[in-house]
mmCIF file of C-alpha atoms in Angstrom:
data_model
loop_
_atom_site.group_PDB
_atom_site.id
_atom_site.type_symbol
_atom_site.label_atom_id
_atom_site.label_comp_id
_atom_site.label_asym_id
_atom_site.label_seq_id
_atom_site.Cartn_x
_atom_site.Cartn_y
_atom_site.Cartn_z
ATOM 1 C CA SER A 1 91.096 -15.886 -10.924
ATOM 2 C CA THR A 2 92.137 -19.124 -9.229
ATOM 3 C CA MET A 3 95.540 -17.703 -8.315
ATOM 4 C CA SER A 4 93.901 -14.559 -6.971
ATOM 5 C CA GLU A 5 91.574 -16.684 -4.827
ATOM 6 C CA ILE A 6 94.508 -18.699 -3.465
ATOM 7 C CA LEU A 7 96.289 -15.457 -2.614
ATOM 8 C CA GLY A 8 93.187 -14.186 -0.851
ATOM 9 C CA ASN A 9 92.480 -11.454 -3.438
ATOM 10 C CA THR A 10 88.737 -12.067 -3.776
ATOM 11 C CA GLU A 11 88.011 -8.754 -5.477
ATOM 12 C CA GLU A 12 90.740 -9.325 -8.067
ATOM 13 C CA ALA A 13 89.509 -12.893 -8.640
ATOM 14 C CA GLY A 14 86.050 -11.543 -9.430
ATOM 15 C CA LYS A 15 87.534 -9.087 -11.901
ATOM 16 C CA TRP A 16 89.370 -11.905 -13.694
ATOM 17 C CA ARG A 17 86.245 -14.106 -13.813
ATOM 18 C CA HIS A 18 84.304 -11.192 -15.327
ATOM 19 C CA GLU A 19 87.031 -10.639 -17.946
ATOM 20 C CA VAL A 20 87.056 -14.342 -18.834
ATOM 21 C CA SER A 21 83.276 -14.343 -19.211
ATOM 22 C CA ASP A 22 83.401 -11.291 -21.490
ATOM 23 C CA ARG A 23 86.184 -12.784 -23.599
ATOM 24 C CA ILE A 24 84.333 -16.079 -24.014
ATOM 25 C CA LYS A 25 81.256 -14.188 -25.233
ATOM 26 C CA LEU A 26 83.372 -12.235 -27.735
ATOM 27 C CA ILE A 27 85.122 -15.332 -29.075
ATOM 28 C CA ASN A 28 81.840 -17.177 -29.514
ATOM 29 C CA SER A 29 80.072 -14.220 -31.125
ATOM 30 C CA LYS A 30 82.918 -13.073 -33.409
ATOM 31 C CA MET A 31 85.154 -16.066 -34.197
ATOM 32 C CA TRP A 32 82.568 -18.850 -34.517
ATOM 33 C CA ASP A 33 81.056 -19.363 -37.957
ATOM 34 C CA ASP A 34 77.768 -21.215 -37.682
ATOM 35 C CA THR A 35 77.666 -22.018 -41.396
ATOM 36 C CA THR A 36 80.870 -24.092 -41.307
ATOM 37 C CA GLY A 37 80.821 -24.967 -37.605
ATOM 38 C CA PHE A 38 84.326 -23.745 -36.893
ATOM 39 C CA TYR A 39 86.308 -21.015 -35.117
ATOM 40 C CA TYR A 40 88.469 -18.818 -37.350
ATOM 41 C CA ASN A 41 90.825 -15.880 -37.106
ATOM 42 C CA ILE A 42 89.168 -12.522 -37.624
ATOM 43 C CA ASN A 43 90.324 -9.159 -38.868
ATOM 44 C CA ARG A 44 91.045 -7.221 -35.672
ATOM 45 C CA ASN A 45 89.977 -3.927 -37.266
ATOM 46 C CA THR A 46 86.629 -5.079 -38.607
ATOM 47 C CA GLY A 47 85.799 -8.136 -36.492
ATOM 48 C CA THR A 48 84.984 -10.083 -39.669
ATOM 49 C CA PHE A 49 86.412 -13.090 -41.498
ATOM 50 C CA THR A 50 87.588 -10.783 -44.274
ATOM 51 C CA PHE A 51 91.103 -9.417 -44.715
ATOM 52 C CA LYS A 52 91.419 -8.597 -48.424
ATOM 53 C CA LYS A 53 88.520 -10.478 -49.981
ATOM 54 C CA LYS A 54 85.292 -11.841 -48.503
ATOM 55 C CA ASP A 55 85.848 -14.654 -45.993
ATOM 56 C CA ASP A 56 89.533 -15.088 -46.864
ATOM 57 C CA LEU A 57 90.299 -15.663 -43.168
ATOM 58 C CA LYS A 58 88.095 -18.759 -43.082
ATOM 59 C CA ILE A 59 91.004 -21.158 -43.075
ATOM 60 C CA LYS A 60 90.575 -24.319 -41.030
ATOM 61 C CA GLU A 61 93.616 -24.461 -38.792
ATOM 62 C CA ILE A 62 94.346 -26.308 -35.569
ATOM 63 C CA ILE A 63 93.783 -23.090 -33.629
ATOM 64 C CA GLY A 64 90.033 -23.544 -34.116
ATOM 65 C CA PHE A 65 90.244 -26.546 -31.794
ATOM 66 C CA LEU A 66 92.130 -24.675 -29.068
ATOM 67 C CA THR A 67 88.758 -23.387 -27.893
ATOM 68 C CA LEU A 68 88.329 -26.878 -26.421
ATOM 69 C CA TRP A 69 91.475 -26.553 -24.329
ATOM 70 C CA ALA A 70 90.565 -23.014 -23.304
ATOM 71 C CA GLY A 71 87.059 -24.074 -22.250
ATOM 72 C CA VAL A 72 85.503 -21.516 -24.577
ATOM 73 C CA ALA A 73 83.354 -23.697 -26.837
ATOM 74 C CA ASP A 74 79.765 -24.300 -25.762
ATOM 75 C CA SER A 75 78.270 -27.792 -26.052
ATOM 76 C CA SER A 76 76.628 -27.229 -29.456
ATOM 77 C CA HIS A 77 79.922 -25.922 -30.854
ATOM 78 C CA VAL A 78 81.891 -28.799 -29.339
ATOM 79 C CA ARG A 79 79.844 -31.449 -31.134
ATOM 80 C CA ARG A 80 80.453 -29.757 -34.471
ATOM 81 C CA LEU A 81 84.149 -29.207 -33.750
ATOM 82 C CA VAL A 82 84.656 -32.854 -32.828
ATOM 83 C CA LYS A 83 82.870 -33.906 -36.014
ATOM 84 C CA THR A 84 85.336 -31.794 -38.038
ATOM 85 C CA LEU A 85 88.267 -32.936 -35.914
ATOM 86 C CA THR A 86 87.491 -36.623 -36.510
ATOM 87 C CA ASP A 87 86.951 -36.224 -40.255
ATOM 88 C CA THR A 88 89.773 -38.269 -41.830
ATOM 89 C CA ALA A 89 89.703 -36.103 -44.950
ATOM 90 C CA GLU A 90 90.534 -33.015 -42.875
ATOM 91 C CA PHE A 91 92.163 -33.420 -39.468
ATOM 92 C CA TRP A 92 91.888 -37.007 -38.179
ATOM 93 C CA ARG A 93 95.052 -38.224 -39.854
ATOM 94 C CA PRO A 94 96.986 -41.459 -39.137
ATOM 95 C CA TYR A 95 99.576 -39.758 -36.883
ATOM 96 C CA GLY A 96 97.774 -36.809 -35.352
ATOM 97 C CA ILE A 97 96.085 -33.498 -35.982
ATOM 98 C CA PRO A 98 97.797 -31.376 -38.656
ATOM 99 C CA SER A 99 98.162 -27.622 -38.241
ATOM 100 C CA LEU A 100 96.066 -27.097 -41.394
ATOM 101 C CA SER A 101 93.135 -29.057 -42.813
ATOM 102 C CA ALA A 102 94.238 -31.654 -45.349
ATOM 103 C CA LYS A 103 91.521 -30.269 -47.649
ATOM 104 C CA ASP A 104 93.282 -26.894 -47.845
ATOM 105 C CA ASP A 105 95.191 -26.171 -51.074
ATOM 106 C CA TYR A 106 98.255 -25.208 -49.008
ATOM 107 C CA PHE A 107 98.302 -28.438 -46.983
ATOM 108 C CA ASN A 108 101.756 -30.008 -46.898
ATOM 109 C CA PRO A 109 102.251 -32.743 -44.278
ATOM 110 C CA ILE A 110 105.893 -31.816 -43.810
ATOM 111 C CA GLY A 111 105.694 -28.144 -44.849
ATOM 112 C CA TYR A 112 106.318 -26.309 -41.590
ATOM 113 C CA TRP A 113 103.057 -24.594 -40.471
ATOM 114 C CA ASN A 114 101.054 -25.821 -43.458
ATOM 115 C CA GLY A 115 100.161 -29.264 -42.188
ATOM 116 C CA PRO A 116 102.539 -31.147 -39.917
ATOM 117 C CA VAL A 117 101.775 -32.326 -36.396
ATOM 118 C CA TRP A 118 103.152 -30.023 -33.733
ATOM 119 C CA VAL A 119 103.068 -32.209 -30.629
ATOM 120 C CA GLN A 120 102.463 -29.335 -28.201
ATOM 121 C CA TRP A 121 99.370 -28.210 -30.133
ATOM 122 C CA ASP A 122 98.059 -31.762 -30.405
ATOM 123 C CA TYR A 123 98.469 -32.085 -26.645
ATOM 124 C CA LEU A 124 96.235 -29.037 -26.117
ATOM 125 C CA VAL A 125 93.572 -30.549 -28.389
ATOM 126 C CA PHE A 126 93.921 -33.865 -26.517
ATOM 127 C CA ARG A 127 93.502 -32.076 -23.172
ATOM 128 C CA GLY A 128 90.442 -30.211 -24.462
ATOM 129 C CA LEU A 129 88.851 -33.452 -25.636
ATOM 130 C CA LEU A 130 89.356 -34.944 -22.176
ATOM 131 C CA ASP A 131 87.965 -31.860 -20.474
ATOM 132 C CA TYR A 132 84.792 -31.989 -22.591
ATOM 133 C CA GLY A 133 84.309 -35.722 -21.974
ATOM 134 C CA TYR A 134 85.546 -37.066 -25.315
ATOM 135 C CA LYS A 135 87.799 -39.661 -23.667
ATOM 136 C CA LYS A 136 87.870 -42.163 -26.544
ATOM 137 C CA GLU A 137 88.802 -39.500 -29.100
ATOM 138 C CA ALA A 138 91.462 -38.101 -26.752
ATOM 139 C CA MET A 139 92.979 -41.536 -26.217
ATOM 140 C CA ASP A 140 92.918 -42.293 -29.947
ATOM 141 C CA LEU A 141 94.667 -38.978 -30.659
ATOM 142 C CA ALA A 142 97.355 -39.659 -28.049
ATOM 143 C CA VAL A 143 98.018 -43.107 -29.517
ATOM 144 C CA LYS A 144 98.337 -41.658 -33.035
ATOM 145 C CA VAL A 145 100.831 -38.979 -31.977
ATOM 146 C CA LEU A 146 102.847 -41.173 -29.613
ATOM 147 C CA ASP A 147 103.065 -44.008 -32.150
ATOM 148 C CA ASN A 148 104.888 -41.823 -34.675
ATOM 149 C CA MET A 149 107.068 -40.216 -32.015
ATOM 150 C CA ALA A 150 108.078 -43.602 -30.583
ATOM 151 C CA TRP A 151 108.918 -44.877 -34.051
ATOM 152 C CA HIS A 152 111.202 -41.899 -34.624
ATOM 153 C CA LEU A 153 112.816 -42.211 -31.197
ATOM 154 C CA LYS A 154 113.657 -45.855 -31.965
ATOM 155 C CA ASN A 155 114.998 -45.015 -35.434
ATOM 156 C CA ASP A 156 116.394 -41.468 -35.200
ATOM 157 C CA HIS A 157 116.975 -41.247 -31.427
ATOM 158 C CA VAL A 158 115.624 -37.690 -31.234
ATOM 159 C CA PHE A 159 112.493 -35.670 -30.639
ATOM 160 C CA TRP A 160 111.750 -33.764 -33.830
ATOM 161 C CA GLU A 161 110.330 -30.266 -34.136
ATOM 162 C CA PHE A 162 107.266 -31.646 -35.944
ATOM 163 C CA TYR A 163 105.968 -34.850 -37.495
ATOM 164 C CA SER A 164 104.000 -35.739 -40.593
ATOM 165 C CA PRO A 165 100.352 -36.505 -39.852
ATOM 166 C CA ASP A 166 100.273 -38.982 -42.735
ATOM 167 C CA ASP A 167 103.452 -41.051 -42.708
ATOM 168 C CA ARG A 168 106.702 -41.736 -40.867
ATOM 169 C CA GLN A 169 108.384 -38.430 -41.636
ATOM 170 C CA ALA A 170 109.629 -35.851 -39.171
ATOM 171 C CA GLY A 171 111.179 -32.574 -39.815
ATOM 172 C CA TRP A 172 113.369 -29.680 -39.700
ATOM 173 C CA ASN A 173 115.094 -29.472 -36.360
ATOM 174 C CA ASN A 174 115.787 -32.339 -34.029
ATOM 175 C CA THR A 175 116.126 -32.568 -30.269
ATOM 176 C CA TYR A 176 113.245 -30.169 -29.682
ATOM 177 C CA ILE A 177 112.378 -29.954 -26.010
ATOM 178 C CA TRP A 178 108.701 -29.172 -26.592
ATOM 179 C CA ALA A 179 108.223 -32.640 -28.066
ATOM 180 C CA GLY A 180 108.950 -33.894 -24.555
ATOM 181 C CA ILE A 181 105.283 -33.131 -23.856
ATOM 182 C CA ALA A 182 104.810 -36.716 -25.027
ATOM 183 C CA ALA A 183 105.427 -37.607 -21.378
ATOM 184 C CA ARG A 184 102.426 -35.483 -20.376
ATOM 185 C CA PHE A 185 100.213 -37.388 -22.835
ATOM 186 C CA MET A 186 101.216 -40.574 -21.042
ATOM 187 C CA ILE A 187 100.706 -39.097 -17.558
ATOM 188 C CA ASP A 188 97.239 -37.866 -18.497
ATOM 189 C CA LEU A 189 96.335 -41.196 -20.101
ATOM 190 C CA GLU A 190 97.424 -43.044 -16.965
ATOM 191 C CA GLY A 191 94.960 -41.052 -14.908
ATOM 192 C CA LYS A 192 92.018 -41.903 -17.203
#
């Protein structure tokens, strides 16, 4: 909608704002679970948290926090999300936010999508925290992520594909350009 406004397409901008509003309502009504205070994937055919067995899609993953970055979460949801985010037993790990809750049976801090820190995703969570006014938590997250990355740059001389949230491990492929988003963490911190 902002691009449409800049281009002078007021009618199109209104259409986009309406679509955004509708999508936010759908996300909050379908993907938010008030019992657990979290956003989950849903079955696209049924609109429920069930794929094969009841509530089997209720898996706490980093994507639940992307609603902060997207500006989707309302204030009551944000408080609950930040409480979960800063729970050291789940997501608030020594070196960043893992892709999967540490309480999940499949959590593996260096096991590809089952628990490591993906810097680009952590940046989006960081940005969402800033946007919702959680400056201290955002700064603490940036320090956690950048500390491990800096350690690896000094020792391995590369940006890794992902990093362990719990110790000084990094993995799989090295020299990954998306890890360069570390610079954006620093730029955003400078402005705060």
